[in-house]
Coordinates of C-alpha atoms in Angstrom, one line a residue:
X2 CA -6.4 48.7 12.9
X3 CA -8.8 45.8 12.9
X4 CA -7.5 42.6 14.5
X5 CA -9.2 39.2 14.7
X6 CA -9.3 37.3 18.0
X7 CA -8.4 33.7 17.5
X8 CA -8.9 30.8 19.8
X9 CA -6.4 28.8 17.7
X10 CA -3.7 29.7 15.2
X11 CA -2.6 32.9 16.8
X12 CA 1.0 31.7 16.7
X13 CA 0.8 31.6 12.9
X14 CA -0.5 35.2 12.8
X15 CA 2.4 36.2 15.0
X16 CA 4.9 34.3 12.8
X17 CA 3.7 35.9 9.6
X18 CA 4.6 39.3 11.0
X19 CA 8.2 38.2 11.4
X20 CA 9.1 36.1 8.3
X21 CA 7.9 34.4 5.1
X22 CA 6.1 31.2 6.0
X23 CA 6.4 28.0 4.0
X24 CA 3.3 25.9 3.1
X25 CA 3.6 22.4 1.7
X26 CA 3.4 21.2 -1.9
X27 CA 1.1 18.9 -3.9
X28 CA -0.7 16.0 -2.2
X29 CA -2.0 14.5 -5.5
X30 CA 1.5 14.5 -7.1
X31 CA 2.9 12.6 -4.1
X32 CA 0.0 10.1 -4.0
X33 CA 0.6 9.4 -7.7
X34 CA 4.2 8.3 -6.9
X35 CA 2.8 5.4 -4.9
X36 CA 1.1 4.0 -8.0
X37 CA -1.8 2.6 -5.9
X38 CA -4.2 0.3 -7.6
X39 CA -8.0 -0.2 -7.0
X40 CA -7.5 -2.7 -4.2
X41 CA -5.0 -0.4 -2.4
X42 CA -7.4 2.6 -2.6
X43 CA -9.9 0.3 -0.8
X44 CA -7.3 -0.4 1.9
X45 CA -5.2 -3.4 0.7
X46 CA -1.5 -3.4 1.7
X47 CA -1.9 -1.5 5.0
X48 CA 0.6 -3.0 7.4
X49 CA -1.0 -4.5 10.5
X50 CA -4.6 -4.7 9.4
X51 CA -6.7 -6.1 6.5
X52 CA -8.3 -3.9 3.9
X53 CA -11.1 -1.7 5.3
X54 CA -14.2 -4.0 5.0
X55 CA -16.4 -0.9 4.6
X56 CA -15.1 -0.2 1.2
X57 CA -13.9 -3.6 -0.1
X58 CA -17.2 -4.3 -1.9
X59 CA -18.3 -0.8 -2.6
X60 CA -19.8 -0.5 -6.1
X61 CA -17.9 1.6 -8.7
X62 CA -14.3 2.5 -9.0
X63 CA -12.6 4.2 -6.0
X64 CA -9.2 4.6 -7.5
X65 CA -8.4 8.3 -7.8
X66 CA -10.4 9.2 -4.7
X67 CA -7.5 10.6 -2.8
X68 CA -9.5 11.8 0.1
X69 CA -10.5 8.2 0.9
X70 CA -6.9 7.3 1.5
X71 CA -7.0 9.0 4.9
X72 CA -9.4 6.2 5.9
X73 CA -8.1 3.3 3.9
X74 CA -4.3 4.0 3.7
X75 CA -3.4 6.5 6.4
X76 CA 0.2 5.3 6.1
X77 CA 0.4 6.9 2.7
X78 CA -0.9 10.2 3.8
X79 CA 1.2 10.2 7.0
X80 CA 4.3 9.6 4.9
X81 CA 3.5 12.5 2.6
X82 CA 2.9 14.9 5.5
X83 CA 6.1 13.9 7.2
X84 CA 8.0 14.4 3.9
X85 CA 6.9 18.0 3.6
X86 CA 7.5 18.7 7.3
X87 CA 11.0 17.2 7.0
X88 CA 11.5 19.6 4.0
X89 CA 10.8 22.5 6.2
X90 CA 7.1 23.2 5.7
X91 CA 5.6 25.4 8.4
X92 CA 2.0 24.6 7.3
X93 CA 0.7 21.3 5.9
X94 CA -2.7 20.9 4.3
X95 CA -5.1 18.2 5.3
X96 CA -5.9 15.6 2.7
X97 CA -9.4 17.0 2.2
X98 CA -9.4 18.8 -1.1
X99 CA -12.4 16.8 -2.3
X100 CA -13.8 15.7 1.0
X101 CA -17.2 17.4 0.8
X102 CA -20.4 15.4 0.6
X103 CA -21.0 17.0 -2.8
X104 CA -17.6 15.9 -4.2
X105 CA -17.8 12.5 -2.6
X106 CA -21.3 11.9 -4.1
X107 CA -19.4 11.2 -7.4
X108 CA -18.1 8.0 -5.7
X109 CA -21.3 7.2 -3.7
X110 CA -19.3 8.0 -0.5
X111 CA -21.1 11.2 0.7
X112 CA -21.9 9.5 4.0
X113 CA -18.2 9.2 4.8
X114 CA -17.3 12.9 4.1
X115 CA -17.4 13.9 7.8
X116 CA -15.1 11.0 8.8
X117 CA -12.7 11.8 6.0
X118 CA -12.2 15.3 7.3
X119 CA -12.0 14.3 10.9
X120 CA -9.4 11.6 10.3
X121 CA -7.5 13.7 7.8
X122 CA -7.2 16.6 10.3
X123 CA -6.0 14.2 13.0
X124 CA -3.4 12.7 10.7
X125 CA -2.0 16.1 9.9
X126 CA -2.2 17.2 13.6
X127 CA -0.2 14.1 14.7
X128 CA 2.5 14.8 12.0
X129 CA 2.8 18.4 13.0
X130 CA 3.0 17.6 16.7
X131 CA 5.9 15.2 16.0
X132 CA 7.9 17.8 14.1
X133 CA 7.0 20.9 16.1
X134 CA 9.6 22.4 18.5
X135 CA 9.4 25.2 20.9
X136 CA 11.0 27.6 18.5
X137 CA 9.5 26.0 15.3
X138 CA 5.8 25.4 15.6
X139 CA 4.0 23.6 12.7
X140 CA 0.4 24.3 11.6
X141 CA -2.4 22.3 10.2
X142 CA -4.4 24.0 7.4
X143 CA -7.8 22.4 7.0
X144 CA -8.3 22.4 3.2
X145 CA -11.7 23.1 1.7
X146 CA -11.6 22.6 -2.1
X147 CA -13.9 24.0 -4.7
X148 CA -16.1 20.9 -5.3
X149 CA -16.7 19.7 -8.9
X150 CA -19.9 21.9 -9.2
X151 CA -20.3 25.6 -9.7
X152 CA -23.0 27.8 -8.2
X153 CA -22.6 30.6 -10.8
X154 CA -21.8 28.8 -14.0
X155 CA -24.2 26.7 -16.1
X156 CA -23.1 23.1 -16.8
X157 CA -25.3 23.2 -20.0
X158 CA -24.1 25.4 -22.9
X159 CA -27.7 25.5 -24.2
X160 CA -29.1 26.8 -20.9
X161 CA -27.2 29.6 -19.3
X162 CA -29.5 29.7 -16.3
X163 CA -29.1 26.0 -15.4
X164 CA -27.3 25.1 -12.2
X165 CA -26.3 21.7 -10.8
X166 CA -25.9 22.9 -7.2
X167 CA -27.4 25.6 -5.0
X168 CA -25.7 28.0 -2.6
X169 CA -27.5 26.3 0.4
X170 CA -26.3 22.8 -0.7
X171 CA -22.8 24.1 -0.9
X172 CA -23.0 25.8 2.4
X173 CA -24.3 22.7 4.2
X174 CA -21.6 20.6 2.7
X175 CA -18.9 23.1 3.7
X176 CA -20.4 23.5 7.2
X177 CA -20.1 19.7 7.8
X178 CA -16.5 19.8 6.5
X179 CA -15.4 22.8 8.5
X180 CA -16.8 21.4 11.8
X181 CA -15.0 18.1 11.3
X182 CA -11.7 19.9 10.4
X183 CA -12.0 22.0 13.6
X184 CA -12.8 19.0 15.7
X185 CA -9.8 17.1 14.2
X186 CA -7.4 19.8 15.3
X187 CA -6.8 22.2 12.4
X188 CA -5.1 25.4 13.3
X189 CA -6.4 27.4 10.3
X190 CA -9.0 26.8 7.6
X191 CA -7.9 27.2 3.9
X192 CA -10.5 27.8 1.2
X193 CA -8.4 27.1 -1.8
X194 CA -8.3 26.7 -5.6
X195 CA -11.3 29.0 -6.0
X196 CA -12.5 29.2 -9.6
X197 CA -16.1 30.2 -8.7
X198 CA -16.3 32.9 -6.1
X199 CA -19.9 32.1 -5.3
X200 CA -18.7 28.6 -4.1
X201 CA -16.1 30.3 -2.0
X202 CA -18.7 32.7 -0.5
X203 CA -20.7 29.6 0.5
X204 CA -17.6 28.1 2.2
X205 CA -16.9 31.4 4.0
X206 CA -20.5 31.6 5.2
X207 CA -20.3 28.0 6.4
X208 CA -17.1 28.6 8.2
X209 CA -18.5 31.5 10.1
X210 CA -21.5 29.3 11.1
X211 CA -19.0 26.5 12.1
X212 CA -17.2 29.0 14.3
X213 CA -20.4 30.0 16.0
X214 CA -21.4 26.3 16.5
X215 CA -18.0 25.2 17.8
X216 CA -17.1 28.2 19.9
X217 CA -13.7 28.2 18.1
X218 CA -12.4 30.9 15.8
X219 CA -9.5 30.0 13.5
X220 CA -7.6 32.2 11.0
X221 CA -9.0 31.8 7.5
X222 CA -6.8 31.7 4.4
X223 CA -8.4 32.3 1.0
X224 CA -6.7 31.3 -2.3
X225 CA -8.1 31.9 -5.7
X226 CA -7.2 30.4 -9.1
X227 CA -6.6 32.5 -12.2
X228 CA -7.4 29.9 -14.9
X229 CA -5.7 31.4 -18.0
X230 CA -3.9 34.4 -19.4
X231 CA -7.1 36.5 -19.3
X232 CA -6.3 37.2 -15.6
X233 CA -9.7 36.1 -14.5
X234 CA -11.2 33.3 -12.4
X235 CA -13.4 30.9 -14.3
X236 CA -16.5 32.7 -13.0
X237 CA -15.2 35.9 -14.7
X238 CA -13.7 38.0 -11.9
X239 CA -10.4 39.8 -12.1
X240 CA -8.1 39.4 -9.1
X241 CA -9.2 42.8 -7.7
X242 CA -12.9 41.9 -8.0
X243 CA -12.2 38.6 -6.4
X244 CA -10.6 40.3 -3.4
X245 CA -13.5 42.8 -3.2
X246 CA -15.9 39.8 -3.0
X247 CA -14.1 38.0 -0.1
X248 CA -12.5 40.7 1.9
X249 CA -15.5 40.8 4.3
X250 CA -14.3 37.5 5.7
X251 CA -11.2 39.3 7.1
X252 CA -8.8 36.5 6.1
X253 CA -5.4 36.2 7.7
X254 CA -4.1 35.8 4.1
X255 CA -5.4 35.9 0.6
X256 CA -3.6 34.6 -2.4
X257 CA -3.4 32.5 -5.6
X258 CA -2.6 28.9 -6.3
X259 CA -2.9 26.2 -9.0
X260 CA -3.6 26.5 -12.8
X261 CA -0.4 28.6 -13.5
X262 CA 3.3 28.3 -12.8
X263 CA 5.0 31.1 -11.0
X264 CA 6.2 33.0 -14.1
X265 CA 2.6 33.3 -15.5
X266 CA 1.1 34.0 -12.0
X267 CA 3.4 36.9 -11.1
X268 CA 1.4 39.8 -12.6
X269 CA -1.7 38.6 -10.7
X270 CA 0.2 38.3 -7.4
X271 CA 1.5 41.8 -8.0
X272 CA -2.1 43.0 -8.5
X273 CA -3.3 41.3 -5.4
X274 CA -0.5 42.6 -3.3
X275 CA -1.4 46.1 -4.6
X276 CA -5.1 46.0 -3.8
X277 CA -5.4 43.7 -0.7
X278 CA -5.3 45.7 2.5
X279 CA -5.3 44.4 6.0
X280 CA -4.1 40.9 5.0
X281 CA -1.1 38.8 4.2
X282 CA -0.4 37.4 0.7
X283 CA 0.0 33.7 -0.2
X284 CA 1.3 32.2 -3.4
X285 CA 1.7 28.5 -4.2
X286 CA 1.9 27.9 -7.9
X287 CA 2.1 24.8 -10.1
X288 CA 5.5 23.6 -11.1
X289 CA 5.2 25.3 -14.4
X290 CA 3.3 23.7 -17.3
X291 CA 2.0 20.1 -17.5
X292 CA 4.4 17.7 -19.1
X293 CA 3.3 14.0 -19.1
X294 CA 6.9 12.9 -19.8
X295 CA 8.1 14.4 -16.5
X296 CA 8.2 12.4 -13.3
X297 CA 5.9 14.8 -11.5
X298 CA 3.8 15.6 -14.6
X299 CA 5.1 19.2 -14.7
X300 CA 8.1 20.9 -16.2
X301 CA 9.8 22.8 -13.4
X302 CA 12.5 21.4 -11.2
X303 CA 12.9 22.5 -7.6
X304 CA 15.6 24.9 -8.7
X305 CA 13.3 26.5 -11.3
X306 CA 10.3 27.0 -9.0
X307 CA 12.5 28.3 -6.1
X308 CA 14.3 30.8 -8.3
X309 CA 11.0 32.2 -9.5
X310 CA 9.5 32.5 -6.0
X311 CA 12.6 34.1 -4.7
X312 CA 11.9 36.8 -7.2
X313 CA 8.4 37.3 -5.6
X314 CA 9.9 37.4 -2.2
X315 CA 12.7 39.8 -3.2
X316 CA 10.1 42.2 -4.5
X317 CA 8.2 42.1 -1.2
X318 CA 5.1 40.6 -2.7
X319 CA 4.5 37.5 -0.4
X320 CA 4.1 36.2 3.1
X321 CA 3.3 32.5 2.5
X322 CA 4.9 30.5 -0.3
X323 CA 4.8 26.9 -1.4
X324 CA 3.7 24.7 -4.2
X325 CA 0.7 23.2 -5.9
X326 CA 0.4 20.6 -8.7
X327 CA 3.7 19.0 -9.6
X328 CA 5.6 20.2 -6.6
X329 CA 7.3 17.8 -4.1
X330 CA 9.2 18.0 -0.8
X331 CA 12.3 18.8 -2.9
X332 CA 10.5 21.8 -4.3
X333 CA 9.5 23.0 -0.8
X334 CA 13.0 22.6 0.6
X335 CA 14.4 24.6 -2.3
X336 CA 11.8 27.3 -2.0
X337 CA 12.5 27.6 1.8
X338 CA 16.2 27.9 1.2
X339 CA 15.9 30.7 -1.3
X340 CA 13.3 32.9 0.5
X341 CA 14.9 32.5 4.0
X342 CA 16.8 35.8 3.8
X343 CA 13.9 37.8 2.3
X344 CA 11.7 40.1 4.3
X345 CA 7.9 39.4 4.4
X346 CA 5.5 41.7 2.7
X347 CA 4.4 44.4 5.0
X348 CA 0.6 44.5 5.6
X349 CA -1.0 47.5 4.1
X350 CA -3.8 49.0 6.2
X351 CA -6.6 51.3 5.0
X352 CA -6.4 54.6 6.9
X353 CA -9.8 54.0 8.5
X354 CA -8.7 50.6 10.0

């Protein structure tokens, strides 16, 4: 049996062997509820201090750059973290889904990417430490998103060989991000919403280099995204092929998130649970299908999502559950209540391990 040696996050690995663990819900959905305007994205309205002068006169729109809020409106991010922790989340994700230099270049803020990750990790760390108890630890997952560019897909329909980013550029951006998340106090690193596996492989390579550089070794969680009913990632892989491509990283858990609600995601979680050996399984789906008339922008109520995920747990498919787009602390509380009595999926080991 192969076992990783962690300098941090071992308590999460131990917890996963005993019960189903709860990860938080959507950050973007909760930020939208604050209805922040352009000035507020630049720091206006933060109690006790003026708007961040570094961004007050920045050219171009910054509204919608959620990662920037860790610097300009930490009160908003702190409130969201605490809402999920109060709802029972064992793991909260840092507000860093788009905090790479590559993604931030769209706003002209690539120079601030490291600080965004460092501060975001510290905000999540502080929130977890406030809610943690001796018998209920809380964990910070440093989130590494997919970036808006793809290493294996052409952005030009007339030129299949065209690329707008290289593997080395992705790896460098992810390396900067991973180092800052580690320094800020993350317990685990989460490579999530993977629609291009080559991007994910750059992230995993960067994480390994960050471990070597920092002297730390954290558990790694990997979460892919099946984009439609074809059962494939955007870059064309099936769930089984995706696992074959990333299993070398020896993740603590592998799973799926985003794009689909739980009902449509179920056959792919079943497939992943069947083929993935030596690892736990995570699942945090959207709250069903998009619905602009809904308060969250998605159809499912907390009762809907929790009922569906209870089915996953009852079948012994999962170890980590939570929510993605459209989910709120109410969804997480409901999910936690419904899976509390279910046994976690037993890790399947290859006979040679």
